[in-house]
Amino acid sequence: MVTTSADAAGLGRFVDASPSPFHVCESVAKALEAAGFRELSEEHQWPSKPGRHYVMRGGSIVAWDSSGPGRSFRIVGGHTDSPNLRVKQNPGLHSAGLSMVGLEKYGGALLNSWLDRDLGISGRLAIRDSKGLRRRLIKIDEPVLRVPQLAIHLSEDRAGVTLDPQRHVNGIWSVGESGPGFMEWIAAQAEVSVDQLLGWELMTHDLAPSRVVGVNDDLLSAPRLDNQGTCYAGTRALVDVVEGGVGQYIPVLALFDHEEVGSGSDRGAASELLPTVLERIVLAGGGSREDYLRSMSMSACASGDMAHATHPNYPERHEPAHQISINGGPVLKVNQNLRYASDAEGEALFAVAAEQAGVPLQRYVHRADLPCGSTIGPITATRTGLTTVDVGAPQLAMHSARELMGTADVGMYSAVLAAFLNP
């Protein structure tokens, strides 16, 4: 039986503090530093002395503890980004006497779920000052934007409105055209001039706080559970493992940006980030590339992403023999066409972890007549050659601005990840 420090209230606080991938990494880093982890720079030589460390690259973070006897790796992977509406480069728009902000769909966002919500702004700025270029996070938890629904009386289809992502999801932020432009206003919030603002990655977030809901308080309603549920559970799992004493493997947490759009970036799962970090861990400890390659052959990765619970209003959209229950325990995901990376060996490793954690294990298969989503799992397996298993926690309303999961699943998910890291 594995004890865990993760719970639904903690996940809610984590999500509310982390509206962007950059803030996810900041939240993870704070939790890691409280447990004795220290940040390393990729441009500096890494210490030869074993210890607890992490590196951050934009919206991605990799953390590990090399202080134990292990020389191969157990990795929990995940992603920090979530589908949302992001700010365009020239965002200023005017229409029908209103000032608007041009927004662009990021990933597979369910657009209708973003309508009629109070939206804040978060992300990262690139600023030039007397010391050169520097980065700054920004988080504005004020209702500055709103994307209004078209009234049903004006709709061509009274059953609902079909949204064009180019024309129908721009945000209203003021009446008239007076006042500062949007980027001037952002610069003022950052206390710089607009001329100093050379680049930005800005996105919207729903301002409604996460809540435990249901008559028995057995559900968590929150934004970005896909995939901050894994980011939080994985972080707590790593902290619990290292505070209990690491065993035969080096435990690693690897959280990547840009999974929702294919992982093809300098910090996505398809980049060199993870294999480079793993090799440098071996080299810093006095090993050779031969030692690194040998350690990889004995290592494994659990690719954590949220899983589809069976929807009670649409049970026919699910594989009949693979029903997934809320608060039914972690989910092992298998797809014969390798949209998930799980194979028999990886399945066995995760099943053993579930036994050691003392939690039930559910197995998910997507309907064969529906296209299946994917994860960082197949990409990680391809880039590293690691045995990889795709896993998750069950949820409803995936890719909505507001999602739903079971409160009991938070702890069970973190417990099985901890058991996987330290079998």
Short mmCIF file of C-alpha atoms in Angstrom, two decimals:
data_model
loop_
_atom_site.label_atom_id
_atom_site.label_comp_id
_atom_site.label_asym_id
_atom_site.label_seq_id
_atom_site.Cartn_x
_atom_site.Cartn_y
_atom_site.Cartn_z
CA MET A 1 0.00 0.00 0.00
CA VAL A 2 1.36 3.42 -1.00
CA THR A 3 0.45 6.55 0.95
CA THR A 4 0.12 9.79 -1.00
CA SER A 5 0.15 13.51 -0.26
CA ALA A 6 -2.14 14.20 -3.23
CA ASP A 7 -5.82 15.06 -2.83
CA ALA A 8 -8.57 16.86 -4.74
CA ALA A 9 -8.22 20.10 -2.79
CA GLY A 10 -4.51 20.21 -3.57
CA LEU A 11 -5.18 19.60 -7.25
CA GLY A 12 -7.73 22.42 -7.27
CA ARG A 13 -5.22 24.83 -5.76
CA PHE A 14 -2.55 23.70 -8.23
CA VAL A 15 -4.84 24.25 -11.24
CA ASP A 16 -6.02 27.66 -10.05
CA ALA A 17 -2.41 28.81 -9.66
CA SER A 18 -1.40 27.47 -13.09
CA PRO A 19 -3.36 29.01 -15.99
CA SER A 20 -0.55 28.53 -18.54
CA PRO A 21 2.17 25.90 -19.16
CA PHE A 22 4.73 28.38 -17.80
CA HIS A 23 2.78 28.70 -14.56
CA VAL A 24 2.44 24.91 -14.36
CA CYS A 25 6.23 24.67 -14.36
CA GLU A 26 6.44 27.42 -11.75
CA SER A 27 3.98 25.54 -9.51
CA VAL A 28 5.84 22.26 -9.98
CA ALA A 29 9.19 23.94 -9.25
CA LYS A 30 7.87 25.45 -6.00
CA ALA A 31 6.70 22.02 -4.81
CA LEU A 32 10.01 20.44 -5.80
CA GLU A 33 12.11 23.10 -4.10
CA ALA A 34 10.13 22.62 -0.90
CA ALA A 35 11.27 18.98 -1.09
CA GLY A 36 14.94 19.88 -1.56
CA PHE A 37 15.22 19.97 -5.36
CA ARG A 38 17.45 22.61 -6.93
CA GLU A 39 17.34 24.04 -10.44
CA LEU A 40 20.18 23.40 -12.87
CA SER A 41 20.95 25.45 -15.98
CA GLU A 42 21.35 23.60 -19.26
CA GLU A 43 24.22 25.92 -20.21
CA HIS A 44 26.31 25.13 -17.12
CA GLN A 45 28.21 22.01 -16.13
CA TRP A 46 26.12 19.80 -13.90
CA PRO A 47 27.39 18.70 -10.48
CA SER A 48 28.96 15.26 -10.17
CA LYS A 49 27.52 14.83 -6.69
CA PRO A 50 24.17 12.99 -6.69
CA GLY A 51 21.12 14.92 -5.60
CA ARG A 52 17.66 16.24 -6.34
CA HIS A 53 17.57 18.52 -9.37
CA TYR A 54 15.35 19.90 -12.11
CA VAL A 55 15.73 21.80 -15.37
CA MET A 56 13.13 24.05 -16.91
CA ARG A 57 12.82 24.97 -20.57
CA GLY A 58 9.92 27.35 -21.18
CA GLY A 59 6.73 25.44 -20.42
CA SER A 60 8.52 22.11 -19.87
CA ILE A 61 10.25 20.74 -16.78
CA VAL A 62 12.26 17.59 -16.01
CA ALA A 63 13.10 16.64 -12.40
CA TRP A 64 14.99 13.71 -10.87
CA ASP A 65 16.69 12.37 -7.75
CA SER A 66 20.02 10.60 -8.38
CA SER A 67 20.93 10.18 -4.71
CA GLY A 68 19.91 6.51 -4.55
CA PRO A 69 21.75 3.43 -5.82
CA GLY A 70 19.79 3.24 -9.09
CA ARG A 71 21.52 3.66 -12.44
CA SER A 72 18.51 3.24 -14.73
CA PHE A 73 15.36 5.34 -14.85
CA ARG A 74 11.69 5.14 -14.00
CA ILE A 75 9.94 8.09 -15.63
CA VAL A 76 6.50 9.61 -15.23
CA GLY A 77 5.75 11.77 -18.26
CA GLY A 78 2.96 14.20 -19.00
CA HIS A 79 2.17 17.53 -20.62
CA THR A 80 1.65 21.02 -19.24
CA ASP A 81 -0.49 22.57 -21.99
CA SER A 82 -4.27 22.51 -22.37
CA PRO A 83 -6.58 23.53 -25.23
CA ASN A 84 -7.61 27.18 -24.98
CA LEU A 85 -7.92 30.48 -26.84
CA ARG A 86 -4.64 32.33 -27.42
CA VAL A 87 -3.91 35.96 -28.30
CA LYS A 88 -2.92 36.77 -31.88
CA GLN A 89 0.14 38.86 -32.72
CA ASN A 90 -1.86 41.90 -33.84
CA PRO A 91 -4.82 41.48 -31.49
CA GLY A 92 -6.57 44.84 -31.78
CA LEU A 93 -9.99 44.55 -33.48
CA HIS A 94 -13.05 46.80 -33.69
CA SER A 95 -16.56 45.79 -34.69
CA ALA A 96 -20.08 47.10 -34.05
CA GLY A 97 -18.80 49.83 -31.74
CA LEU A 98 -16.82 47.42 -29.56
CA SER A 99 -13.10 46.92 -29.02
CA MET A 100 -12.06 43.31 -29.29
CA VAL A 101 -9.03 41.06 -28.92
CA GLY A 102 -8.21 38.64 -31.72
CA LEU A 103 -8.04 35.10 -30.35
CA GLU A 104 -6.90 31.85 -31.95
CA LYS A 105 -7.90 28.30 -31.08
CA TYR A 106 -5.06 26.28 -29.54
CA GLY A 107 -5.32 22.51 -29.80
CA GLY A 108 -8.61 20.67 -29.82
CA ALA A 109 -10.54 23.15 -27.69
CA LEU A 110 -14.31 22.64 -27.49
CA LEU A 111 -15.08 26.15 -28.65
CA ASN A 112 -18.65 26.38 -27.37
CA SER A 113 -17.42 25.76 -23.84
CA TRP A 114 -15.42 29.01 -23.96
CA LEU A 115 -18.45 31.20 -24.66
CA ASP A 116 -20.02 33.44 -22.02
CA ARG A 117 -17.20 33.01 -19.52
CA ASP A 118 -15.19 35.65 -17.67
CA LEU A 119 -11.67 35.26 -19.05
CA GLY A 120 -8.32 36.34 -17.67
CA ILE A 121 -4.94 36.47 -19.40
CA SER A 122 -1.73 34.58 -18.64
CA GLY A 123 1.48 33.52 -20.31
CA ARG A 124 5.03 34.69 -20.95
CA LEU A 125 6.52 37.97 -22.14
CA ALA A 126 9.92 38.65 -23.74
CA ILE A 127 11.06 42.10 -22.60
CA ARG A 128 14.10 44.19 -23.54
CA ASP A 129 15.59 46.48 -20.91
CA SER A 130 19.02 47.92 -20.07
CA LYS A 131 20.26 44.42 -19.18
CA GLY A 132 19.16 42.86 -22.47
CA LEU A 133 16.37 40.39 -23.14
CA ARG A 134 14.58 38.74 -20.26
CA ARG A 135 11.49 36.62 -19.70
CA ARG A 136 8.59 37.41 -17.41
CA LEU A 137 5.47 35.48 -16.53
CA ILE A 138 2.18 37.33 -16.41
CA LYS A 139 -1.07 36.25 -14.76
CA ILE A 140 -4.08 38.56 -14.82
CA ASP A 141 -6.95 37.09 -12.84
CA GLU A 142 -9.39 39.82 -13.83
CA PRO A 143 -12.41 39.45 -16.14
CA VAL A 144 -11.00 41.46 -19.04
CA LEU A 145 -12.37 39.38 -21.92
CA ARG A 146 -15.63 37.68 -22.81
CA VAL A 147 -16.69 35.79 -25.95
CA PRO A 148 -20.50 36.12 -26.17
CA GLN A 149 -22.77 33.47 -27.61
CA LEU A 150 -25.02 34.40 -30.54
CA ALA A 151 -28.64 34.59 -29.43
CA ILE A 152 -30.67 31.58 -30.54
CA HIS A 153 -33.15 33.92 -32.25
CA LEU A 154 -30.38 34.96 -34.67
CA SER A 155 -28.96 31.52 -35.30
CA GLU A 156 -29.42 29.65 -38.56
CA ASP A 157 -29.76 26.47 -36.50
CA ARG A 158 -32.00 26.79 -33.46
CA ALA A 159 -30.45 23.65 -32.00
CA GLY A 160 -27.12 25.44 -31.50
CA VAL A 161 -24.53 27.70 -33.05
CA THR A 162 -21.71 26.38 -35.22
CA LEU A 163 -18.56 28.39 -34.55
CA ASP A 164 -16.00 29.50 -37.12
CA PRO A 165 -12.68 29.76 -35.20
CA GLN A 166 -11.60 32.67 -37.41
CA ARG A 167 -14.68 34.85 -36.92
CA HIS A 168 -16.61 33.77 -33.85
CA VAL A 169 -14.21 33.45 -30.90
CA ASN A 170 -12.72 36.94 -30.63
CA GLY A 171 -13.06 38.46 -27.17
CA ILE A 172 -14.85 41.70 -26.30
CA TRP A 173 -12.94 43.87 -23.87
CA SER A 174 -14.43 47.36 -24.04
CA VAL A 175 -17.11 49.59 -25.55
CA GLY A 176 -15.89 52.08 -28.14
CA GLU A 177 -12.37 52.64 -29.36
CA SER A 178 -10.99 54.96 -26.68
CA GLY A 179 -8.34 53.89 -24.20
CA PRO A 180 -5.12 51.92 -24.66
CA GLY A 181 -4.69 49.11 -27.14
CA PHE A 182 -4.53 45.59 -25.77
CA MET A 183 -0.75 45.23 -25.95
CA GLU A 184 -0.27 48.69 -24.45
CA TRP A 185 -2.45 47.54 -21.58
CA ILE A 186 -0.46 44.28 -21.21
CA ALA A 187 2.78 46.29 -21.13
CA ALA A 188 1.33 48.50 -18.40
CA GLN A 189 0.43 45.43 -16.33
CA ALA A 190 4.06 44.30 -16.67
CA GLU A 191 5.25 47.83 -15.80
CA VAL A 192 7.18 48.26 -19.03
CA SER A 193 6.65 50.34 -22.17
CA VAL A 194 5.09 48.70 -25.19
CA ASP A 195 8.36 49.32 -27.07
CA GLN A 196 10.13 47.03 -24.61
CA LEU A 197 7.67 44.23 -25.29
CA LEU A 198 9.24 42.22 -28.12
CA GLY A 199 7.45 38.89 -27.89
CA TRP A 200 4.64 37.15 -26.07
CA GLU A 201 2.84 33.86 -25.63
CA LEU A 202 -0.49 34.92 -24.14
CA MET A 203 -3.60 32.86 -23.56
CA THR A 204 -7.00 33.11 -21.90
CA HIS A 205 -8.20 31.21 -18.85
CA ASP A 206 -11.56 30.76 -17.17
CA LEU A 207 -11.69 32.67 -13.89
CA ALA A 208 -14.17 30.42 -12.09
CA PRO A 209 -12.20 28.65 -9.32
CA SER A 210 -11.93 24.89 -9.04
CA ARG A 211 -14.60 23.35 -6.81
CA VAL A 212 -15.35 20.06 -5.14
CA VAL A 213 -18.95 19.37 -6.18
CA GLY A 214 -21.68 16.75 -5.93
CA VAL A 215 -24.01 15.95 -3.06
CA ASN A 216 -21.31 13.69 -1.55
CA ASP A 217 -18.34 15.93 -2.45
CA ASP A 218 -17.04 13.16 -4.69
CA LEU A 219 -16.38 15.19 -7.86
CA LEU A 220 -13.88 17.90 -8.78
CA SER A 221 -14.94 20.58 -11.27
CA ALA A 222 -11.94 22.44 -12.67
CA PRO A 223 -10.32 23.77 -15.83
CA ARG A 224 -7.30 22.11 -17.42
CA LEU A 225 -7.58 18.73 -15.69
CA ASP A 226 -6.25 17.47 -19.02
CA ASN A 227 -3.43 17.36 -18.23
CA GLN A 228 -2.74 19.21 -15.00
CA GLY A 229 -4.26 16.22 -13.23
CA THR A 230 -1.12 14.33 -14.24
CA CYS A 231 1.23 17.27 -13.56
CA TYR A 232 -0.04 17.50 -9.98
CA ALA A 233 -0.28 13.75 -9.34
CA GLY A 234 3.16 13.17 -10.84
CA THR A 235 4.75 15.96 -8.80
CA ARG A 236 3.26 14.65 -5.55
CA ALA A 237 4.34 11.13 -6.53
CA LEU A 238 7.95 12.21 -7.07
CA VAL A 239 8.03 14.17 -3.81
CA ASP A 240 6.51 11.25 -1.87
CA VAL A 241 9.04 8.84 -3.39
CA VAL A 242 12.14 10.89 -2.63
CA GLU A 243 11.01 11.74 0.88
CA GLY A 244 10.50 8.02 1.52
CA GLY A 245 13.92 7.09 0.16
CA VAL A 246 14.60 6.20 -3.50
CA GLY A 247 15.26 2.61 -4.48
CA GLN A 248 16.65 0.72 -7.46
CA TYR A 249 15.76 3.35 -10.09
CA ILE A 250 16.42 7.05 -10.58
CA PRO A 251 12.90 8.56 -10.40
CA VAL A 252 12.20 11.15 -13.09
CA LEU A 253 9.28 13.50 -13.75
CA ALA A 254 9.14 14.86 -17.33
CA LEU A 255 6.38 17.34 -18.20
CA PHE A 256 6.30 18.73 -21.74
CA ASP A 257 4.66 21.69 -23.43
CA HIS A 258 2.85 21.54 -26.80
CA GLU A 259 1.39 18.02 -26.61
CA GLU A 260 -2.00 19.34 -27.67
CA VAL A 261 -0.53 20.52 -30.99
CA GLY A 262 1.78 17.61 -31.80
CA SER A 263 4.80 18.04 -29.47
CA GLY A 264 7.00 19.39 -32.29
CA SER A 265 8.89 22.21 -30.59
CA ASP A 266 12.17 22.91 -28.80
CA ARG A 267 10.56 21.77 -25.54
CA GLY A 268 7.94 19.27 -26.71
CA ALA A 269 8.11 15.52 -26.23
CA ALA A 270 9.50 15.19 -29.78
CA SER A 271 12.48 17.39 -28.91
CA GLU A 272 15.88 16.37 -27.55
CA LEU A 273 14.99 17.58 -24.05
CA LEU A 274 14.37 14.27 -22.28
CA PRO A 275 17.12 12.11 -23.86
CA THR A 276 19.61 14.95 -23.38
CA VAL A 277 18.74 15.34 -19.70
CA LEU A 278 18.91 11.58 -19.08
CA GLU A 279 22.31 11.30 -20.77
CA ARG A 280 23.67 14.27 -18.82
CA ILE A 281 22.54 12.67 -15.55
CA VAL A 282 24.63 9.60 -16.40
CA LEU A 283 27.62 11.64 -17.61
CA ALA A 284 27.55 13.95 -14.57
CA GLY A 285 27.71 10.87 -12.34
CA GLY A 286 30.90 9.70 -14.02
CA GLY A 287 29.30 7.30 -16.52
CA SER A 288 29.98 7.02 -20.24
CA ARG A 289 27.66 7.05 -23.23
CA GLU A 290 27.87 3.27 -23.15
CA ASP A 291 26.61 3.41 -19.55
CA TYR A 292 23.79 5.70 -20.64
CA LEU A 293 22.69 3.37 -23.44
CA ARG A 294 22.78 0.40 -21.11
CA SER A 295 20.70 2.26 -18.50
CA MET A 296 18.08 3.15 -21.11
CA SER A 297 17.63 -0.52 -21.99
CA MET A 298 16.60 -1.16 -18.37
CA SER A 299 14.40 1.92 -17.97
CA ALA A 300 10.66 2.51 -18.44
CA CYS A 301 8.22 5.40 -18.79
CA ALA A 302 4.60 5.82 -17.72
CA SER A 303 3.08 8.38 -20.10
CA GLY A 304 0.41 10.03 -17.99
CA ASP A 305 -2.56 11.74 -19.61
CA MET A 306 -6.18 11.93 -18.57
CA ALA A 307 -8.54 9.16 -19.71
CA HIS A 308 -12.13 9.13 -20.94
CA ALA A 309 -14.60 8.02 -18.28
CA THR A 310 -17.77 6.51 -19.69
CA HIS A 311 -20.18 9.38 -20.26
CA PRO A 312 -23.57 8.61 -18.68
CA ASN A 313 -25.47 10.54 -21.35
CA TYR A 314 -23.54 8.98 -24.24
CA PRO A 315 -22.66 5.41 -23.22
CA GLU A 316 -22.97 4.30 -26.85
CA ARG A 317 -19.88 6.37 -27.71
CA HIS A 318 -17.68 4.06 -25.67
CA GLU A 319 -16.32 0.55 -26.22
CA PRO A 320 -18.98 -1.65 -24.54
CA ALA A 321 -16.50 -4.08 -22.95
CA HIS A 322 -14.27 -1.33 -21.55
CA GLN A 323 -16.44 0.88 -19.37
CA ILE A 324 -14.41 3.34 -17.26
CA SER A 325 -15.80 4.55 -13.93
CA ILE A 326 -15.27 7.86 -12.12
CA ASN A 327 -13.54 7.11 -8.80
CA GLY A 328 -12.84 3.64 -10.16
CA GLY A 329 -9.06 3.95 -10.09
CA PRO A 330 -6.27 4.71 -12.58
CA VAL A 331 -6.63 3.74 -16.23
CA LEU A 332 -4.27 1.73 -18.44
CA LYS A 333 -4.79 2.75 -22.09
CA VAL A 334 -4.21 0.40 -25.03
CA ASN A 335 -4.58 1.00 -28.77
CA GLN A 336 -3.58 -1.60 -31.35
CA ASN A 337 -2.70 1.13 -33.87
CA LEU A 338 -0.24 2.67 -31.40
CA ARG A 339 -2.08 5.87 -30.65
CA TYR A 340 -1.08 4.76 -27.17
CA ALA A 341 2.37 3.24 -26.62
CA SER A 342 1.33 0.47 -24.21
CA ASP A 343 2.55 -3.06 -24.94
CA ALA A 344 2.40 -6.23 -22.87
CA GLU A 345 5.62 -5.44 -20.99
CA GLY A 346 4.55 -1.91 -20.12
CA GLU A 347 1.08 -3.11 -19.15
CA ALA A 348 2.62 -5.61 -16.75
CA LEU A 349 4.84 -2.98 -15.13
CA PHE A 350 1.86 -0.71 -14.49
CA ALA A 351 -0.35 -3.55 -13.28
CA VAL A 352 2.33 -4.44 -10.72
CA ALA A 353 2.47 -0.77 -9.66
CA ALA A 354 -1.31 -0.77 -9.11
CA GLU A 355 -1.00 -3.90 -6.96
CA GLN A 356 1.79 -2.33 -4.92
CA ALA A 357 -0.21 0.89 -4.50
CA GLY A 358 -3.30 -1.05 -3.44
CA VAL A 359 -5.56 0.62 -6.01
CA PRO A 360 -7.91 -0.87 -8.61
CA LEU A 361 -6.82 -0.75 -12.26
CA GLN A 362 -9.14 -0.02 -15.18
CA ARG A 363 -8.28 -0.79 -18.81
CA TYR A 364 -9.39 1.51 -21.62
CA VAL A 365 -9.83 0.74 -25.32
CA HIS A 366 -11.28 3.30 -27.74
CA ARG A 367 -14.17 2.39 -30.01
CA ALA A 368 -12.75 0.91 -33.20
CA ASP A 369 -15.06 3.03 -35.38
CA LEU A 370 -13.95 6.35 -33.83
CA PRO A 371 -10.61 8.16 -34.26
CA CYS A 372 -8.46 7.80 -31.16
CA GLY A 373 -6.49 10.67 -29.64
CA SER A 374 -2.85 10.26 -28.74
CA THR A 375 -0.34 11.29 -26.06
CA ILE A 376 3.36 11.86 -25.50
CA GLY A 377 3.67 8.08 -25.11
CA PRO A 378 4.29 7.01 -28.71
CA ILE A 379 6.57 10.01 -29.25
CA THR A 380 8.60 9.28 -26.12
CA ALA A 381 8.91 5.60 -27.02
CA THR A 382 10.09 6.53 -30.52
CA ARG A 383 12.60 9.15 -29.35
CA THR A 384 14.11 7.13 -26.51
CA GLY A 385 13.46 3.44 -27.16
CA LEU A 386 12.05 3.13 -23.63
CA THR A 387 9.38 0.63 -22.69
CA THR A 388 6.40 2.97 -22.39
CA VAL A 389 2.89 2.50 -21.05
CA ASP A 390 0.05 5.00 -21.47
CA VAL A 391 -1.98 5.64 -18.35
CA GLY A 392 -4.30 8.23 -16.88
CA ALA A 393 -7.10 9.13 -14.50
CA PRO A 394 -10.75 9.09 -15.65
CA GLN A 395 -12.54 12.33 -16.43
CA LEU A 396 -15.50 13.77 -18.33
CA ALA A 397 -15.68 16.79 -20.67
CA MET A 398 -12.10 16.46 -21.93
CA HIS A 399 -10.94 19.60 -23.81
CA SER A 400 -13.79 21.67 -22.43
CA ALA A 401 -13.03 24.96 -20.69
CA ARG A 402 -14.37 23.17 -17.59
CA GLU A 403 -13.76 19.48 -16.90
CA LEU A 404 -14.86 16.92 -14.29
CA MET A 405 -13.15 14.07 -12.43
CA GLY A 406 -13.60 12.08 -9.22
CA THR A 407 -12.05 13.28 -5.98
CA ALA A 408 -10.93 9.77 -4.97
CA ASP A 409 -9.15 9.30 -8.30
CA VAL A 410 -6.66 12.07 -7.50
CA GLY A 411 -5.03 10.16 -4.65
CA MET A 412 -5.22 6.77 -6.35
CA TYR A 413 -3.59 8.17 -9.50
CA SER A 414 -0.71 9.73 -7.57
CA ALA A 415 -0.23 6.56 -5.53
CA VAL A 416 0.14 4.32 -8.58
CA LEU A 417 2.57 6.78 -10.18
CA ALA A 418 4.65 6.73 -7.00
CA ALA A 419 4.66 2.93 -7.05
CA PHE A 420 5.77 2.97 -10.68
CA LEU A 421 8.63 5.36 -9.88
CA ASN A 422 9.83 3.30 -6.95
CA PRO A 423 8.67 -0.33 -7.30
#
